[in-house]
PDB file of C-alpha atoms in Angstrom:
ATOM      1  CA  UNK A   1      22.932 -14.944 -10.722  1.00  0.00           C
ATOM      2  CA  UNK A   2      24.741 -12.652 -13.009  1.00  0.00           C
ATOM      3  CA  UNK A   3      26.981 -10.021 -11.853  1.00  0.00           C
ATOM      4  CA  UNK A   4      25.196  -7.736 -14.009  1.00  0.00           C
ATOM      5  CA  UNK A   5      21.714  -8.623 -11.609  1.00  0.00           C
ATOM      6  CA  UNK A   6      23.564  -8.255  -8.652  1.00  0.00           C
ATOM      7  CA  UNK A   7      24.341  -4.686  -9.017  1.00  0.00           C
ATOM      8  CA  UNK A   8      21.459  -3.567 -11.053  1.00  0.00           C
ATOM      9  CA  UNK A   9      19.315  -1.417  -8.435  1.00  0.00           C
ATOM     10  CA  UNK A  10      15.468  -1.208  -8.989  1.00  0.00           C
ATOM     11  CA  UNK A  11      12.649   0.741  -7.443  1.00  0.00           C
ATOM     12  CA  UNK A  12       9.738   0.365  -7.205  1.00  0.00           C
ATOM     13  CA  UNK A  13       6.842   2.957  -6.516  1.00  0.00           C
ATOM     14  CA  UNK A  14       3.535   2.244  -5.083  1.00  0.00           C
ATOM     15  CA  UNK A  15       0.061   4.067  -4.685  1.00  0.00           C
ATOM     16  CA  UNK A  16      -1.825   2.311  -2.101  1.00  0.00           C
ATOM     17  CA  UNK A  17      -5.408   3.513  -1.111  1.00  0.00           C
ATOM     18  CA  UNK A  18      -7.380   3.237  -4.129  1.00  0.00           C
ATOM     19  CA  UNK A  19     -11.221   3.247  -3.380  1.00  0.00           C
ATOM     20  CA  UNK A  20     -10.464   5.371   0.211  1.00  0.00           C
ATOM     21  CA  UNK A  21     -12.278   8.067  -1.353  1.00  0.00           C
ATOM     22  CA  UNK A  22     -13.263   9.746  -4.742  1.00  0.00           C
ATOM     23  CA  UNK A  23     -10.719  12.507  -3.907  1.00  0.00           C
ATOM     24  CA  UNK A  24      -8.208   9.733  -3.522  1.00  0.00           C
ATOM     25  CA  UNK A  25      -9.169   7.793  -6.330  1.00  0.00           C
ATOM     26  CA  UNK A  26      -8.419  10.718  -8.869  1.00  0.00           C
ATOM     27  CA  UNK A  27      -5.291  11.468  -7.167  1.00  0.00           C
ATOM     28  CA  UNK A  28      -4.432   8.303  -8.062  1.00  0.00           C
ATOM     29  CA  UNK A  29      -5.668   8.064 -11.421  1.00  0.00           C
ATOM     30  CA  UNK A  30      -3.572  11.207 -12.412  1.00  0.00           C
ATOM     31  CA  UNK A  31      -0.479   9.804 -11.193  1.00  0.00           C
ATOM     32  CA  UNK A  32      -1.071   6.707 -12.993  1.00  0.00           C
ATOM     33  CA  UNK A  33      -1.657   8.512 -16.092  1.00  0.00           C
ATOM     34  CA  UNK A  34       1.840  10.679 -15.765  1.00  0.00           C
ATOM     35  CA  UNK A  35       3.345   7.241 -15.800  1.00  0.00           C
ATOM     36  CA  UNK A  36       5.739   6.789 -12.744  1.00  0.00           C
ATOM     37  CA  UNK A  37       3.333   4.254 -10.552  1.00  0.00           C
ATOM     38  CA  UNK A  38       2.290   1.379 -12.409  1.00  0.00           C
ATOM     39  CA  UNK A  39       1.831  -0.264  -8.554  1.00  0.00           C
ATOM     40  CA  UNK A  40      -1.367   0.214  -6.903  1.00  0.00           C
ATOM     41  CA  UNK A  41      -3.335  -1.461  -3.859  1.00  0.00           C
ATOM     42  CA  UNK A  42      -6.699  -1.245  -3.823  1.00  0.00           C
ATOM     43  CA  UNK A  43      -8.958  -1.224  -0.659  1.00  0.00           C
ATOM     44  CA  UNK A  44     -11.884  -4.252  -1.926  1.00  0.00           C
ATOM     45  CA  UNK A  45     -14.168  -2.961   1.076  1.00  0.00           C
ATOM     46  CA  UNK A  46     -14.407   1.001   0.581  1.00  0.00           C
ATOM     47  CA  UNK A  47     -17.529   1.869  -1.711  1.00  0.00           C
ATOM     48  CA  UNK A  48     -15.808   3.910  -4.030  1.00  0.00           C
ATOM     49  CA  UNK A  49     -13.450   1.229  -4.927  1.00  0.00           C
ATOM     50  CA  UNK A  50     -15.704   0.418  -7.828  1.00  0.00           C
ATOM     51  CA  UNK A  51     -15.050   4.256  -9.234  1.00  0.00           C
ATOM     52  CA  UNK A  52     -11.232   3.963  -8.814  1.00  0.00           C
ATOM     53  CA  UNK A  53     -11.006   1.139 -11.081  1.00  0.00           C
ATOM     54  CA  UNK A  54     -13.025   2.613 -13.780  1.00  0.00           C
ATOM     55  CA  UNK A  55     -10.768   5.262 -13.632  1.00  0.00           C
ATOM     56  CA  UNK A  56      -7.812   3.468 -14.118  1.00  0.00           C
ATOM     57  CA  UNK A  57      -9.834   1.460 -17.135  1.00  0.00           C
ATOM     58  CA  UNK A  58      -7.317   0.829 -20.043  1.00  0.00           C
ATOM     59  CA  UNK A  59      -4.265   0.530 -17.893  1.00  0.00           C
ATOM     60  CA  UNK A  60      -1.613  -1.457 -17.633  1.00  0.00           C
ATOM     61  CA  UNK A  61      -1.087  -2.321 -13.891  1.00  0.00           C
ATOM     62  CA  UNK A  62      -0.137  -4.007 -10.958  1.00  0.00           C
ATOM     63  CA  UNK A  63      -3.035  -4.192  -9.054  1.00  0.00           C
ATOM     64  CA  UNK A  64      -2.043  -5.378  -5.057  1.00  0.00           C
ATOM     65  CA  UNK A  65      -5.236  -5.850  -2.560  1.00  0.00           C
ATOM     66  CA  UNK A  66      -4.977  -3.412  -0.109  1.00  0.00           C
ATOM     67  CA  UNK A  67      -6.636  -5.046   2.868  1.00  0.00           C
ATOM     68  CA  UNK A  68      -8.222  -2.649   5.175  1.00  0.00           C
ATOM     69  CA  UNK A  69      -9.492  -2.939   8.725  1.00  0.00           C
ATOM     70  CA  UNK A  70      -9.864   0.654  10.187  1.00  0.00           C
ATOM     71  CA  UNK A  71     -11.418   2.884   7.040  1.00  0.00           C
ATOM     72  CA  UNK A  72     -15.425   2.232   6.502  1.00  0.00           C
ATOM     73  CA  UNK A  73     -17.283  -1.003   6.623  1.00  0.00           C
ATOM     74  CA  UNK A  74     -16.422  -5.054   6.838  1.00  0.00           C
ATOM     75  CA  UNK A  75     -17.071  -7.337   4.017  1.00  0.00           C
ATOM     76  CA  UNK A  76     -18.605  -9.372   6.600  1.00  0.00           C
ATOM     77  CA  UNK A  77     -20.980  -9.069   8.990  1.00  0.00           C
ATOM     78  CA  UNK A  78     -20.122  -7.018  12.072  1.00  0.00           C
ATOM     79  CA  UNK A  79     -22.051  -9.393  14.630  1.00  0.00           C
ATOM     80  CA  UNK A  80     -19.146 -11.901  12.969  1.00  0.00           C
ATOM     81  CA  UNK A  81     -16.292 -10.263  13.532  1.00  0.00           C
ATOM     82  CA  UNK A  82     -16.914  -7.980  17.092  1.00  0.00           C
ATOM     83  CA  UNK A  83     -13.422  -7.444  17.608  1.00  0.00           C
ATOM     84  CA  UNK A  84     -12.726  -5.260  14.370  1.00  0.00           C
ATOM     85  CA  UNK A  85     -15.888  -3.132  14.617  1.00  0.00           C
ATOM     86  CA  UNK A  86     -17.945  -0.209  16.358  1.00  0.00           C
ATOM     87  CA  UNK A  87     -21.424  -0.430  17.788  1.00  0.00           C
ATOM     88  CA  UNK A  88     -22.189   1.405  14.536  1.00  0.00           C
ATOM     89  CA  UNK A  89     -20.543  -1.622  11.963  1.00  0.00           C
ATOM     90  CA  UNK A  90     -17.714   0.249  11.057  1.00  0.00           C
ATOM     91  CA  UNK A  91     -14.205  -0.897  11.557  1.00  0.00           C
ATOM     92  CA  UNK A  92     -11.968   0.341  14.842  1.00  0.00           C
ATOM     93  CA  UNK A  93     -10.064   3.265  13.343  1.00  0.00           C
ATOM     94  CA  UNK A  94      -6.578   2.711  13.598  1.00  0.00           C
ATOM     95  CA  UNK A  95      -6.078   5.843  16.734  1.00  0.00           C
ATOM     96  CA  UNK A  96      -7.511   2.883  18.625  1.00  0.00           C
ATOM     97  CA  UNK A  97      -5.119   0.047  17.133  1.00  0.00           C
ATOM     98  CA  UNK A  98      -1.789   2.623  18.856  1.00  0.00           C
ATOM     99  CA  UNK A  99      -3.729   3.026  22.011  1.00  0.00           C
ATOM    100  CA  UNK A 100      -4.069  -0.738  22.717  1.00  0.00           C
ATOM    101  CA  UNK A 101      -0.831  -1.014  21.000  1.00  0.00           C
ATOM    102  CA  UNK A 102       0.796   1.557  23.278  1.00  0.00           C
ATOM    103  CA  UNK A 103      -0.942  -0.686  26.252  1.00  0.00           C
ATOM    104  CA  UNK A 104       0.645  -4.183  24.781  1.00  0.00           C
ATOM    105  CA  UNK A 105      -2.833  -5.448  23.649  1.00  0.00           C
ATOM    106  CA  UNK A 106      -3.855  -6.935  20.526  1.00  0.00           C
ATOM    107  CA  UNK A 107      -7.671  -6.960  20.479  1.00  0.00           C
ATOM    108  CA  UNK A 108      -7.891  -8.680  17.399  1.00  0.00           C
ATOM    109  CA  UNK A 109      -8.959 -11.703  16.767  1.00  0.00           C
ATOM    110  CA  UNK A 110      -7.145 -13.855  14.483  1.00  0.00           C
ATOM    111  CA  UNK A 111     -10.335 -15.950  13.496  1.00  0.00           C
ATOM    112  CA  UNK A 112     -12.130 -12.724  12.822  1.00  0.00           C
ATOM    113  CA  UNK A 113      -9.657 -10.958  10.927  1.00  0.00           C
ATOM    114  CA  UNK A 114      -9.221 -14.021   8.386  1.00  0.00           C
ATOM    115  CA  UNK A 115     -12.963 -13.842   7.956  1.00  0.00           C
ATOM    116  CA  UNK A 116     -12.558 -10.460   6.778  1.00  0.00           C
ATOM    117  CA  UNK A 117      -9.469 -10.942   5.079  1.00  0.00           C
ATOM    118  CA  UNK A 118     -11.302 -13.928   2.764  1.00  0.00           C
ATOM    119  CA  UNK A 119     -13.697 -11.781   2.254  1.00  0.00           C
ATOM    120  CA  UNK A 120     -12.006  -8.692   1.113  1.00  0.00           C
ATOM    121  CA  UNK A 121     -10.084 -11.352  -1.171  1.00  0.00           C
ATOM    122  CA  UNK A 122     -13.028 -12.330  -3.082  1.00  0.00           C
ATOM    123  CA  UNK A 123     -14.387  -8.462  -3.201  1.00  0.00           C
ATOM    124  CA  UNK A 124     -10.973  -8.032  -5.095  1.00  0.00           C
ATOM    125  CA  UNK A 125     -11.583 -11.145  -7.535  1.00  0.00           C
ATOM    126  CA  UNK A 126     -15.237 -10.406  -8.078  1.00  0.00           C
ATOM    127  CA  UNK A 127     -14.003  -6.280  -8.733  1.00  0.00           C
ATOM    128  CA  UNK A 128     -11.356  -7.682 -10.920  1.00  0.00           C
ATOM    129  CA  UNK A 129     -11.942 -10.145 -12.353  1.00  0.00           C
ATOM    130  CA  UNK A 130      -8.730 -11.536 -11.415  1.00  0.00           C
ATOM    131  CA  UNK A 131      -6.357 -12.737  -8.801  1.00  0.00           C
ATOM    132  CA  UNK A 132      -4.132  -9.672  -6.719  1.00  0.00           C
ATOM    133  CA  UNK A 133      -0.727  -9.351  -8.072  1.00  0.00           C
ATOM    134  CA  UNK A 134       0.506  -8.954  -4.397  1.00  0.00           C
ATOM    135  CA  UNK A 135      -1.270  -9.094  -1.134  1.00  0.00           C
ATOM    136  CA  UNK A 136      -0.397  -6.841   1.911  1.00  0.00           C
ATOM    137  CA  UNK A 137      -2.223  -5.117   4.601  1.00  0.00           C
ATOM    138  CA  UNK A 138      -2.966  -1.042   5.083  1.00  0.00           C
ATOM    139  CA  UNK A 139      -0.632  -0.698   7.905  1.00  0.00           C
ATOM    140  CA  UNK A 140      -2.566  -0.861  11.383  1.00  0.00           C
ATOM    141  CA  UNK A 141      -1.475  -1.858  15.068  1.00  0.00           C
ATOM    142  CA  UNK A 142      -1.720  -5.771  14.950  1.00  0.00           C
ATOM    143  CA  UNK A 143       0.500  -8.433  14.799  1.00  0.00           C
ATOM    144  CA  UNK A 144      -2.711 -10.732  14.329  1.00  0.00           C
ATOM    145  CA  UNK A 145      -3.700  -9.311  11.041  1.00  0.00           C
ATOM    146  CA  UNK A 146      -0.819  -9.671   9.714  1.00  0.00           C
ATOM    147  CA  UNK A 147      -0.842 -13.325  10.925  1.00  0.00           C
ATOM    148  CA  UNK A 148      -4.472 -13.848   9.142  1.00  0.00           C
ATOM    149  CA  UNK A 149      -3.183 -12.101   6.311  1.00  0.00           C
ATOM    150  CA  UNK A 150       0.162 -14.296   5.879  1.00  0.00           C
ATOM    151  CA  UNK A 151      -2.649 -17.361   7.000  1.00  0.00           C
ATOM    152  CA  UNK A 152      -5.119 -16.519   4.104  1.00  0.00           C
ATOM    153  CA  UNK A 153      -2.093 -15.802   1.325  1.00  0.00           C
ATOM    154  CA  UNK A 154      -0.614 -19.656   1.992  1.00  0.00           C
ATOM    155  CA  UNK A 155      -4.287 -20.928   1.698  1.00  0.00           C
ATOM    156  CA  UNK A 156      -4.498 -19.438  -1.347  1.00  0.00           C
ATOM    157  CA  UNK A 157      -0.924 -19.189  -2.990  1.00  0.00           C
ATOM    158  CA  UNK A 158      -1.215 -15.517  -3.412  1.00  0.00           C
ATOM    159  CA  UNK A 159       2.039 -13.191  -3.499  1.00  0.00           C
ATOM    160  CA  UNK A 160       2.127 -11.867   0.390  1.00  0.00           C
ATOM    161  CA  UNK A 161       4.480  -8.729   0.873  1.00  0.00           C
ATOM    162  CA  UNK A 162       5.438  -9.100   4.594  1.00  0.00           C
ATOM    163  CA  UNK A 163       5.696  -5.340   6.368  1.00  0.00           C
ATOM    164  CA  UNK A 164       9.059  -5.110   7.342  1.00  0.00           C
ATOM    165  CA  UNK A 165      10.800  -3.024   9.939  1.00  0.00           C
ATOM    166  CA  UNK A 166      12.832   0.094   9.084  1.00  0.00           C
ATOM    167  CA  UNK A 167      16.133  -0.771   7.219  1.00  0.00           C
ATOM    168  CA  UNK A 168      15.491  -4.704   7.433  1.00  0.00           C
ATOM    169  CA  UNK A 169      15.050  -6.515   3.933  1.00  0.00           C
ATOM    170  CA  UNK A 170      11.943  -8.503   3.372  1.00  0.00           C
ATOM    171  CA  UNK A 171      11.689 -10.993   0.801  1.00  0.00           C
ATOM    172  CA  UNK A 172       8.875 -11.096  -2.137  1.00  0.00           C
ATOM    173  CA  UNK A 173       9.427 -13.898  -3.818  1.00  0.00           C
ATOM    174  CA  UNK A 174      13.341 -14.022  -4.469  1.00  0.00           C
ATOM    175  CA  UNK A 175      14.159 -10.582  -4.561  1.00  0.00           C
ATOM    176  CA  UNK A 176      14.923  -8.355  -0.901  1.00  0.00           C
ATOM    177  CA  UNK A 177      12.273  -5.514  -0.651  1.00  0.00           C
ATOM    178  CA  UNK A 178      14.008  -2.286   1.727  1.00  0.00           C
ATOM    179  CA  UNK A 179      10.811   0.097   2.085  1.00  0.00           C
ATOM    180  CA  UNK A 180      11.946   3.608   2.546  1.00  0.00           C
ATOM    181  CA  UNK A 181      11.385   6.303   5.012  1.00  0.00           C
ATOM    182  CA  UNK A 182      12.523   9.474   4.832  1.00  0.00           C
ATOM    183  CA  UNK A 183      15.160  10.930   6.528  1.00  0.00           C
ATOM    184  CA  UNK A 184      13.914  14.317   7.222  1.00  0.00           C
ATOM    185  CA  UNK A 185       9.808  14.141   7.337  1.00  0.00           C
ATOM    186  CA  UNK A 186      10.238  17.722   6.985  1.00  0.00           C
ATOM    187  CA  UNK A 187      11.813  18.352   3.827  1.00  0.00           C
ATOM    188  CA  UNK A 188       9.818  15.247   2.872  1.00  0.00           C
ATOM    189  CA  UNK A 189       6.803  16.782   3.777  1.00  0.00           C
ATOM    190  CA  UNK A 190       7.769  19.993   2.093  1.00  0.00           C
ATOM    191  CA  UNK A 191       8.468  18.469  -1.230  1.00  0.00           C
ATOM    192  CA  UNK A 192       8.596  14.614  -1.374  1.00  0.00           C
ATOM    193  CA  UNK A 193      10.895  14.769  -4.032  1.00  0.00           C
ATOM    194  CA  UNK A 194      13.501  14.989  -1.815  1.00  0.00           C
ATOM    195  CA  UNK A 195      12.607  11.567  -0.734  1.00  0.00           C
ATOM    196  CA  UNK A 196      12.696  10.183  -3.633  1.00  0.00           C
ATOM    197  CA  UNK A 197      16.312  11.930  -4.702  1.00  0.00           C
ATOM    198  CA  UNK A 198      17.485   9.771  -1.114  1.00  0.00           C
ATOM    199  CA  UNK A 199      15.701   6.775  -2.271  1.00  0.00           C
ATOM    200  CA  UNK A 200      17.797   6.594  -5.109  1.00  0.00           C
ATOM    201  CA  UNK A 201      21.003   8.178  -3.735  1.00  0.00           C
ATOM    202  CA  UNK A 202      20.829   5.176  -1.208  1.00  0.00           C
ATOM    203  CA  UNK A 203      19.493   2.322  -3.378  1.00  0.00           C
ATOM    204  CA  UNK A 204      20.404  -0.841  -2.458  1.00  0.00           C
ATOM    205  CA  UNK A 205      22.309  -3.240  -5.073  1.00  0.00           C
ATOM    206  CA  UNK A 206      21.297  -6.664  -6.447  1.00  0.00           C
ATOM    207  CA  UNK A 207      17.276  -5.693  -4.693  1.00  0.00           C
ATOM    208  CA  UNK A 208      14.796  -3.867  -4.877  1.00  0.00           C
ATOM    209  CA  UNK A 209      13.708  -0.343  -2.869  1.00  0.00           C
ATOM    210  CA  UNK A 210      10.314   0.219  -2.115  1.00  0.00           C
ATOM    211  CA  UNK A 211       8.164   3.759  -1.818  1.00  0.00           C
ATOM    212  CA  UNK A 212       4.938   3.779  -0.583  1.00  0.00           C
ATOM    213  CA  UNK A 213       3.017   7.072  -1.521  1.00  0.00           C
ATOM    214  CA  UNK A 214      -1.113   7.848  -0.457  1.00  0.00           C
ATOM    215  CA  UNK A 215      -1.552  10.260  -4.083  1.00  0.00           C
ATOM    216  CA  UNK A 216      -4.631  11.664  -3.686  1.00  0.00           C
ATOM    217  CA  UNK A 217      -7.180  14.901  -3.562  1.00  0.00           C
ATOM    218  CA  UNK A 218      -8.712  16.208  -0.748  1.00  0.00           C
ATOM    219  CA  UNK A 219     -12.498  15.204  -0.257  1.00  0.00           C
ATOM    220  CA  UNK A 220     -15.267  15.696   2.671  1.00  0.00           C
ATOM    221  CA  UNK A 221     -14.889  12.174   2.843  1.00  0.00           C
ATOM    222  CA  UNK A 222     -11.215  11.935   3.420  1.00  0.00           C
ATOM    223  CA  UNK A 223     -11.340  15.062   5.864  1.00  0.00           C
ATOM    224  CA  UNK A 224     -14.123  13.387   8.027  1.00  0.00           C
ATOM    225  CA  UNK A 225     -11.919   9.964   8.014  1.00  0.00           C
ATOM    226  CA  UNK A 226      -8.426  10.782   7.749  1.00  0.00           C
ATOM    227  CA  UNK A 227      -5.427  12.610   9.259  1.00  0.00           C
ATOM    228  CA  UNK A 228      -3.409  12.091   6.375  1.00  0.00           C
ATOM    229  CA  UNK A 229      -4.652  15.735   4.037  1.00  0.00           C
ATOM    230  CA  UNK A 230      -2.226  17.806   2.778  1.00  0.00           C
ATOM    231  CA  UNK A 231       0.727  15.090   2.528  1.00  0.00           C
ATOM    232  CA  UNK A 232      -1.596  13.272  -0.219  1.00  0.00           C
ATOM    233  CA  UNK A 233      -2.151  16.360  -2.195  1.00  0.00           C
ATOM    234  CA  UNK A 234       1.584  17.154  -2.162  1.00  0.00           C
ATOM    235  CA  UNK A 235       2.576  13.754  -3.032  1.00  0.00           C
ATOM    236  CA  UNK A 236       0.264  13.597  -6.141  1.00  0.00           C
ATOM    237  CA  UNK A 237       1.641  16.894  -7.502  1.00  0.00           C
ATOM    238  CA  UNK A 238       5.126  15.429  -7.567  1.00  0.00           C
ATOM    239  CA  UNK A 239       4.519  12.350  -9.018  1.00  0.00           C
ATOM    240  CA  UNK A 240       2.808  14.685 -11.380  1.00  0.00           C
ATOM    241  CA  UNK A 241       5.640  16.266 -12.566  1.00  0.00           C
ATOM    242  CA  UNK A 242       7.698  15.633 -16.102  1.00  0.00           C
ATOM    243  CA  UNK A 243      10.758  16.723 -14.574  1.00  0.00           C
ATOM    244  CA  UNK A 244      10.490  14.119 -12.074  1.00  0.00           C
ATOM    245  CA  UNK A 245      10.142  11.382 -14.041  1.00  0.00           C
ATOM    246  CA  UNK A 246      12.826  12.406 -16.218  1.00  0.00           C
ATOM    247  CA  UNK A 247      15.101  13.142 -13.666  1.00  0.00           C
ATOM    248  CA  UNK A 248      14.517   9.201 -12.953  1.00  0.00           C
ATOM    249  CA  UNK A 249      14.880   8.025 -16.092  1.00  0.00           C
ATOM    250  CA  UNK A 250      18.660   9.766 -16.117  1.00  0.00           C
ATOM    251  CA  UNK A 251      19.429   7.822 -12.673  1.00  0.00           C
ATOM    252  CA  UNK A 252      21.587   4.124 -12.562  1.00  0.00           C
ATOM    253  CA  UNK A 253      17.943   2.625 -11.302  1.00  0.00           C
ATOM    254  CA  UNK A 254      15.331   0.302 -12.811  1.00  0.00           C
ATOM    255  CA  UNK A 255      11.527   1.398 -12.272  1.00  0.00           C
ATOM    256  CA  UNK A 256       9.604  -2.115 -11.374  1.00  0.00           C
ATOM    257  CA  UNK A 257       6.588  -3.172 -10.165  1.00  0.00           C
ATOM    258  CA  UNK A 258       5.715  -6.746  -7.960  1.00  0.00           C
ATOM    259  CA  UNK A 259       5.496  -8.291 -11.331  1.00  0.00           C
ATOM    260  CA  UNK A 260       9.114  -7.516 -12.572  1.00  0.00           C
ATOM    261  CA  UNK A 261      10.123  -9.409  -9.196  1.00  0.00           C
ATOM    262  CA  UNK A 262      11.310 -12.783  -8.907  1.00  0.00           C
TER     263      UNK A 262
END
């Protein structure tokens, strides 16, 4: 590794949840058009995924599979994966995972979640006509879910991005990646740009710092199914501000995608 690479700082800006709803799709599309977001995670099980990918058509992007087991309906027959589903055939919501984790339980059956992960992977290829540039999961409190993701990724030779603990690096290919967590959540929620400034100020030399955003606009589906509403709008607005992009271009840091990491 050259001295320049050892001291270089990298920042990866990622937008999650394409397909969650049309409002979310429009917010992500706006940030892509503004130029800062070049890595986008797709929820392939969601009906609005087709709409979202259509909005991004023509942009050169790093597209990932943002595997989801807590919103909407599965791609697998719910009767085949009962541990993941409600009696109505919907995925169990994220609060159910949190409650189980507090009780020390993981109700996800590994074989069942692997079946759904595989189905979402096949759907990604069907919708995009390509392999995912990175492969990871929408955060839920289930060790079996992440074990299933790792198994499927290994089986297909996919570039798996593992969940890491705050402050600890995970290795993607051969690059250390640190996921950023806001130090001051109140300041971040009021203006997410404070988080960008903080991430750059504390960036790691010879490694990549990751900022995961959930930009989007509020619609009825989002209001009915998510507790994350206003922060999505604020993140979308911040990522679209020309002065934010101009500020980043002046910093001693290189903006990258997963495809740039070696």
